[in-house]
């Protein structure tokens, strides 16, 4: 209708068969299926001390050409949580190359991007992290101009018990089957998870297959050598 696609990606592009940036299952299930759009799919994340961070708005953490739009409320992707106000999260925020913009943590604290250990008072923004229980869309968004909501993927050994808590899993990876570990990163339940295609179980971790080898299916306990004339 009269909506501008540049300001309303989720509505205007819904139905095109592609899960575009700005869409998620809550507003566009026909394109995105039953899962929210996960930033790890498009690679829009940074890794600090082995932990993956992204923005709820799925912003590119490597581009210096950032144009902020008015984002709708968005659901936290499964296996991720709103990032806690930790030193690791602050380091992740400061790694984004967008000077004069802000990352918002679960506590509502503001930290400037491209500026190590920088903290700003929310000031007149009583609730920088807005929550919507009336929708769709449900979820969270920033009420601060040039602000983005930081999210964190739950580490291996933990699972997303809520939108704010990565809970430690019970048991041990030694209790899991071949090619499985306890709560692979991004887990949503307390239990064993398959190592992904391209990985294998080594000790209690899923690790990438070495150069020249591959695993063609999930839950691999070893990698196979590439056939002659091929490479990985």
mmCIF file of C-alpha atoms in Angstrom:
data_model
loop_
_atom_site.group_PDB
_atom_site.id
_atom_site.type_symbol
_atom_site.label_atom_id
_atom_site.label_comp_id
_atom_site.label_asym_id
_atom_site.label_seq_id
_atom_site.Cartn_x
_atom_site.Cartn_y
_atom_site.Cartn_z
ATOM 1 C CA UNK A 1 0.000 0.000 0.000
ATOM 2 C CA UNK A 2 1.350 3.383 1.040
ATOM 3 C CA UNK A 3 4.224 1.862 3.070
ATOM 4 C CA UNK A 4 7.797 2.492 2.024
ATOM 5 C CA UNK A 5 9.837 -0.712 1.656
ATOM 6 C CA UNK A 6 12.914 1.096 3.000
ATOM 7 C CA UNK A 7 11.083 1.693 6.276
ATOM 8 C CA UNK A 8 8.975 -1.438 6.412
ATOM 9 C CA UNK A 9 10.931 -4.411 5.113
ATOM 10 C CA UNK A 10 8.952 -6.981 7.053
ATOM 11 C CA UNK A 11 5.570 -5.965 5.644
ATOM 12 C CA UNK A 12 6.482 -4.871 2.157
ATOM 13 C CA UNK A 13 8.667 -7.838 1.233
ATOM 14 C CA UNK A 14 6.623 -10.512 2.978
ATOM 15 C CA UNK A 15 5.484 -13.106 0.488
ATOM 16 C CA UNK A 16 8.454 -12.861 -1.860
ATOM 17 C CA UNK A 17 9.670 -16.297 -0.779
ATOM 18 C CA UNK A 18 12.913 -15.027 0.760
ATOM 19 C CA UNK A 19 13.647 -14.434 4.438
ATOM 20 C CA UNK A 20 14.998 -10.911 3.985
ATOM 21 C CA UNK A 21 16.764 -8.709 6.512
ATOM 22 C CA UNK A 22 14.137 -7.156 8.745
ATOM 23 C CA UNK A 23 11.758 -10.107 8.426
ATOM 24 C CA UNK A 24 11.221 -12.816 11.001
ATOM 25 C CA UNK A 25 8.743 -15.615 11.616
ATOM 26 C CA UNK A 26 6.534 -13.440 13.823
ATOM 27 C CA UNK A 27 5.696 -11.082 10.979
ATOM 28 C CA UNK A 28 6.474 -13.207 7.941
ATOM 29 C CA UNK A 29 6.099 -16.931 8.563
ATOM 30 C CA UNK A 30 5.406 -17.587 4.877
ATOM 31 C CA UNK A 31 8.982 -16.520 4.041
ATOM 32 C CA UNK A 32 10.899 -17.358 7.193
ATOM 33 C CA UNK A 33 9.192 -20.487 8.482
ATOM 34 C CA UNK A 34 8.738 -21.121 12.168
ATOM 35 C CA UNK A 35 12.135 -19.860 13.335
ATOM 36 C CA UNK A 36 13.142 -16.215 13.900
ATOM 37 C CA UNK A 37 15.858 -14.933 11.568
ATOM 38 C CA UNK A 38 19.132 -15.952 13.203
ATOM 39 C CA UNK A 39 22.080 -13.544 12.706
ATOM 40 C CA UNK A 40 24.504 -16.453 12.581
ATOM 41 C CA UNK A 41 22.904 -17.519 9.272
ATOM 42 C CA UNK A 42 24.056 -14.373 7.507
ATOM 43 C CA UNK A 43 27.351 -14.153 9.384
ATOM 44 C CA UNK A 44 26.482 -10.821 10.990
ATOM 45 C CA UNK A 45 28.200 -11.516 14.288
ATOM 46 C CA UNK A 46 31.477 -10.799 16.075
ATOM 47 C CA UNK A 47 33.308 -13.246 18.311
ATOM 48 C CA UNK A 48 34.973 -12.115 21.537
ATOM 49 C CA UNK A 49 36.688 -14.625 23.830
ATOM 50 C CA UNK A 50 34.960 -17.418 21.945
ATOM 51 C CA UNK A 51 31.459 -15.962 22.439
ATOM 52 C CA UNK A 52 29.337 -14.777 19.524
ATOM 53 C CA UNK A 53 27.570 -11.424 19.677
ATOM 54 C CA UNK A 54 25.235 -9.803 17.152
ATOM 55 C CA UNK A 55 22.528 -7.162 17.064
ATOM 56 C CA UNK A 56 18.844 -7.944 17.246
ATOM 57 C CA UNK A 57 18.496 -5.772 14.154
ATOM 58 C CA UNK A 58 20.940 -8.050 12.275
ATOM 59 C CA UNK A 59 23.290 -5.188 11.405
ATOM 60 C CA UNK A 60 26.538 -5.843 9.529
ATOM 61 C CA UNK A 61 29.345 -5.575 12.123
ATOM 62 C CA UNK A 62 31.991 -5.002 9.459
ATOM 63 C CA UNK A 63 30.449 -2.228 7.382
ATOM 64 C CA UNK A 64 31.191 1.420 8.114
ATOM 65 C CA UNK A 65 28.249 2.517 5.961
ATOM 66 C CA UNK A 66 25.390 2.150 8.413
ATOM 67 C CA UNK A 67 22.034 3.796 7.854
ATOM 68 C CA UNK A 68 19.661 3.461 10.778
ATOM 69 C CA UNK A 69 16.005 2.830 10.150
ATOM 70 C CA UNK A 70 13.109 2.578 12.549
ATOM 71 C CA UNK A 71 13.117 -1.099 13.389
ATOM 72 C CA UNK A 72 10.020 -2.956 14.562
ATOM 73 C CA UNK A 73 10.003 -5.127 17.653
ATOM 74 C CA UNK A 74 11.875 -8.348 16.979
ATOM 75 C CA UNK A 75 12.054 -11.713 18.722
ATOM 76 C CA UNK A 76 15.345 -12.960 20.130
ATOM 77 C CA UNK A 77 16.614 -15.802 17.882
ATOM 78 C CA UNK A 78 16.452 -19.247 19.421
ATOM 79 C CA UNK A 79 19.625 -20.110 21.325
ATOM 80 C CA UNK A 80 20.504 -16.443 21.855
ATOM 81 C CA UNK A 81 19.795 -13.994 24.698
ATOM 82 C CA UNK A 82 19.851 -10.238 25.181
ATOM 83 C CA UNK A 83 23.529 -9.632 25.978
ATOM 84 C CA UNK A 84 24.341 -9.108 29.655
ATOM 85 C CA UNK A 85 26.124 -5.942 30.757
ATOM 86 C CA UNK A 86 29.492 -7.709 30.944
ATOM 87 C CA UNK A 87 33.019 -6.669 29.999
ATOM 88 C CA UNK A 88 32.971 -9.194 27.145
ATOM 89 C CA UNK A 89 29.741 -7.721 25.758
ATOM 90 C CA UNK A 90 31.168 -4.200 26.042
ATOM 91 C CA UNK A 91 34.257 -5.324 24.105
ATOM 92 C CA UNK A 92 31.970 -6.727 21.413
ATOM 93 C CA UNK A 93 30.041 -3.453 21.182
ATOM 94 C CA UNK A 94 33.234 -1.405 20.915
ATOM 95 C CA UNK A 95 34.415 -3.588 18.019
ATOM 96 C CA UNK A 96 31.595 -2.362 15.782
ATOM 97 C CA UNK A 97 32.997 0.370 13.464
ATOM 98 C CA UNK A 98 30.113 2.812 13.875
ATOM 99 C CA UNK A 99 31.260 5.871 15.770
ATOM 100 C CA UNK A 100 28.526 7.780 17.660
ATOM 101 C CA UNK A 101 26.160 4.819 17.859
ATOM 102 C CA UNK A 102 25.172 2.730 20.861
ATOM 103 C CA UNK A 103 24.797 -0.896 21.884
ATOM 104 C CA UNK A 104 22.172 -1.653 24.521
ATOM 105 C CA UNK A 105 22.615 -4.510 26.987
ATOM 106 C CA UNK A 106 20.046 -6.418 29.039
ATOM 107 C CA UNK A 107 20.405 -3.970 31.930
ATOM 108 C CA UNK A 108 19.474 -1.055 29.661
ATOM 109 C CA UNK A 109 23.011 0.366 29.790
ATOM 110 C CA UNK A 110 24.334 2.152 26.716
ATOM 111 C CA UNK A 111 27.848 1.610 25.389
ATOM 112 C CA UNK A 112 29.255 3.493 22.429
ATOM 113 C CA UNK A 113 30.434 1.538 19.427
ATOM 114 C CA UNK A 114 33.959 2.047 18.127
ATOM 115 C CA UNK A 115 34.988 3.302 21.577
ATOM 116 C CA UNK A 116 36.493 0.823 24.094
ATOM 117 C CA UNK A 117 34.915 0.689 27.560
ATOM 118 C CA UNK A 118 32.663 3.660 26.872
ATOM 119 C CA UNK A 119 29.500 3.981 28.952
ATOM 120 C CA UNK A 120 26.712 6.516 28.551
ATOM 121 C CA UNK A 121 23.876 7.178 30.949
ATOM 122 C CA UNK A 122 20.455 6.470 29.462
ATOM 123 C CA UNK A 123 19.664 10.059 30.420
ATOM 124 C CA UNK A 124 16.103 10.948 29.438
ATOM 125 C CA UNK A 125 15.546 7.438 28.058
ATOM 126 C CA UNK A 126 13.924 5.767 31.049
ATOM 127 C CA UNK A 127 13.628 2.484 29.171
ATOM 128 C CA UNK A 128 16.234 2.151 26.379
ATOM 129 C CA UNK A 129 15.301 -1.500 25.910
ATOM 130 C CA UNK A 130 11.640 -1.563 24.977
ATOM 131 C CA UNK A 131 9.568 -4.728 25.320
ATOM 132 C CA UNK A 132 6.337 -5.566 23.519
ATOM 133 C CA UNK A 133 3.950 -8.238 24.751
ATOM 134 C CA UNK A 134 1.238 -7.007 22.413
ATOM 135 C CA UNK A 135 1.662 -7.917 18.793
ATOM 136 C CA UNK A 136 2.690 -9.232 16.461
ATOM 137 C CA UNK A 137 5.451 -8.371 16.268
ATOM 138 C CA UNK A 138 6.503 -9.291 19.806
ATOM 139 C CA UNK A 139 9.967 -8.872 21.241
ATOM 140 C CA UNK A 140 12.361 -5.998 21.843
ATOM 141 C CA UNK A 141 13.733 -2.868 20.232
ATOM 142 C CA UNK A 142 15.793 0.206 21.062
ATOM 143 C CA UNK A 143 14.055 3.412 22.079
ATOM 144 C CA UNK A 144 17.351 5.307 21.697
ATOM 145 C CA UNK A 145 18.173 6.953 18.358
ATOM 146 C CA UNK A 146 21.158 5.215 16.751
ATOM 147 C CA UNK A 147 20.880 2.423 19.309
ATOM 148 C CA UNK A 148 20.923 -1.314 18.611
ATOM 149 C CA UNK A 149 20.047 -4.184 20.937
ATOM 150 C CA UNK A 150 22.991 -6.506 21.524
ATOM 151 C CA UNK A 151 22.361 -10.243 21.672
ATOM 152 C CA UNK A 152 24.655 -13.118 22.657
ATOM 153 C CA UNK A 153 24.666 -16.755 21.571
ATOM 154 C CA UNK A 154 24.648 -19.183 24.498
ATOM 155 C CA UNK A 155 28.007 -20.945 24.786
ATOM 156 C CA UNK A 156 28.475 -24.682 24.572
ATOM 157 C CA UNK A 157 27.478 -26.201 27.892
ATOM 158 C CA UNK A 158 24.610 -23.754 28.374
ATOM 159 C CA UNK A 159 21.152 -23.299 26.874
ATOM 160 C CA UNK A 160 18.793 -20.350 26.430
ATOM 161 C CA UNK A 161 16.386 -20.755 29.345
ATOM 162 C CA UNK A 162 14.794 -17.361 28.600
ATOM 163 C CA UNK A 163 15.471 -14.241 26.544
ATOM 164 C CA UNK A 164 17.970 -13.133 29.194
ATOM 165 C CA UNK A 165 19.507 -16.285 30.719
ATOM 166 C CA UNK A 166 21.977 -18.844 29.384
ATOM 167 C CA UNK A 167 21.619 -21.613 31.951
ATOM 168 C CA UNK A 168 24.326 -24.191 32.667
ATOM 169 C CA UNK A 169 23.329 -27.638 31.414
ATOM 170 C CA UNK A 170 23.236 -30.663 33.673
ATOM 171 C CA UNK A 171 25.305 -33.752 32.973
ATOM 172 C CA UNK A 172 28.427 -34.108 30.826
ATOM 173 C CA UNK A 173 29.320 -34.506 27.147
ATOM 174 C CA UNK A 174 30.762 -37.901 28.084
ATOM 175 C CA UNK A 175 27.164 -38.994 28.673
ATOM 176 C CA UNK A 176 26.241 -38.136 25.069
ATOM 177 C CA UNK A 177 26.440 -40.380 22.043
ATOM 178 C CA UNK A 178 29.128 -40.516 19.403
ATOM 179 C CA UNK A 179 29.301 -37.191 17.556
ATOM 180 C CA UNK A 180 27.282 -35.413 20.241
ATOM 181 C CA UNK A 181 28.142 -32.914 22.981
ATOM 182 C CA UNK A 182 26.179 -31.544 25.891
ATOM 183 C CA UNK A 183 24.349 -28.380 24.810
ATOM 184 C CA UNK A 184 26.125 -27.317 21.626
ATOM 185 C CA UNK A 185 26.380 -23.535 21.328
ATOM 186 C CA UNK A 186 23.001 -21.970 20.671
ATOM 187 C CA UNK A 187 21.143 -24.774 22.430
ATOM 188 C CA UNK A 188 17.554 -24.200 23.540
ATOM 189 C CA UNK A 189 17.153 -27.299 25.720
ATOM 190 C CA UNK A 190 19.199 -29.058 28.377
ATOM 191 C CA UNK A 191 20.507 -32.154 26.594
ATOM 192 C CA UNK A 192 22.825 -33.629 23.985
ATOM 193 C CA UNK A 193 23.271 -31.947 20.603
ATOM 194 C CA UNK A 194 24.735 -33.230 17.324
ATOM 195 C CA UNK A 195 27.972 -31.753 16.035
ATOM 196 C CA UNK A 196 27.254 -29.900 12.783
ATOM 197 C CA UNK A 197 28.178 -30.947 9.249
ATOM 198 C CA UNK A 198 31.855 -30.094 8.749
ATOM 199 C CA UNK A 199 32.673 -30.811 12.398
ATOM 200 C CA UNK A 200 33.479 -33.823 14.542
ATOM 201 C CA UNK A 201 33.515 -34.609 18.238
ATOM 202 C CA UNK A 202 36.925 -34.231 19.840
ATOM 203 C CA UNK A 203 36.926 -34.809 23.582
ATOM 204 C CA UNK A 204 33.904 -32.908 24.829
ATOM 205 C CA UNK A 205 33.788 -30.370 21.995
ATOM 206 C CA UNK A 206 32.684 -30.092 18.375
ATOM 207 C CA UNK A 207 35.621 -28.875 16.272
ATOM 208 C CA UNK A 208 36.098 -28.093 12.591
ATOM 209 C CA UNK A 209 37.466 -30.863 10.397
ATOM 210 C CA UNK A 210 41.168 -30.332 9.562
ATOM 211 C CA UNK A 211 42.195 -29.110 6.131
ATOM 212 C CA UNK A 212 41.842 -31.870 3.539
ATOM 213 C CA UNK A 213 39.138 -33.693 5.470
ATOM 214 C CA UNK A 214 35.368 -33.388 5.756
ATOM 215 C CA UNK A 215 32.274 -34.720 7.505
ATOM 216 C CA UNK A 216 29.264 -34.985 5.240
ATOM 217 C CA UNK A 217 26.686 -35.467 7.953
ATOM 218 C CA UNK A 218 25.907 -34.259 11.450
ATOM 219 C CA UNK A 219 26.998 -36.154 14.592
ATOM 220 C CA UNK A 220 30.339 -37.239 13.131
ATOM 221 C CA UNK A 221 32.915 -38.753 15.472
ATOM 222 C CA UNK A 222 35.698 -38.449 12.875
ATOM 223 C CA UNK A 223 36.401 -36.717 9.572
ATOM 224 C CA UNK A 224 37.057 -38.450 6.268
ATOM 225 C CA UNK A 225 39.861 -37.631 3.865
ATOM 226 C CA UNK A 226 38.790 -35.817 0.724
ATOM 227 C CA UNK A 227 38.748 -38.061 -2.381
ATOM 228 C CA UNK A 228 41.565 -37.607 -4.921
ATOM 229 C CA UNK A 229 41.091 -34.491 -7.022
ATOM 230 C CA UNK A 230 39.019 -32.682 -4.377
ATOM 231 C CA UNK A 231 39.793 -30.422 -1.443
ATOM 232 C CA UNK A 232 38.064 -28.991 1.610
#
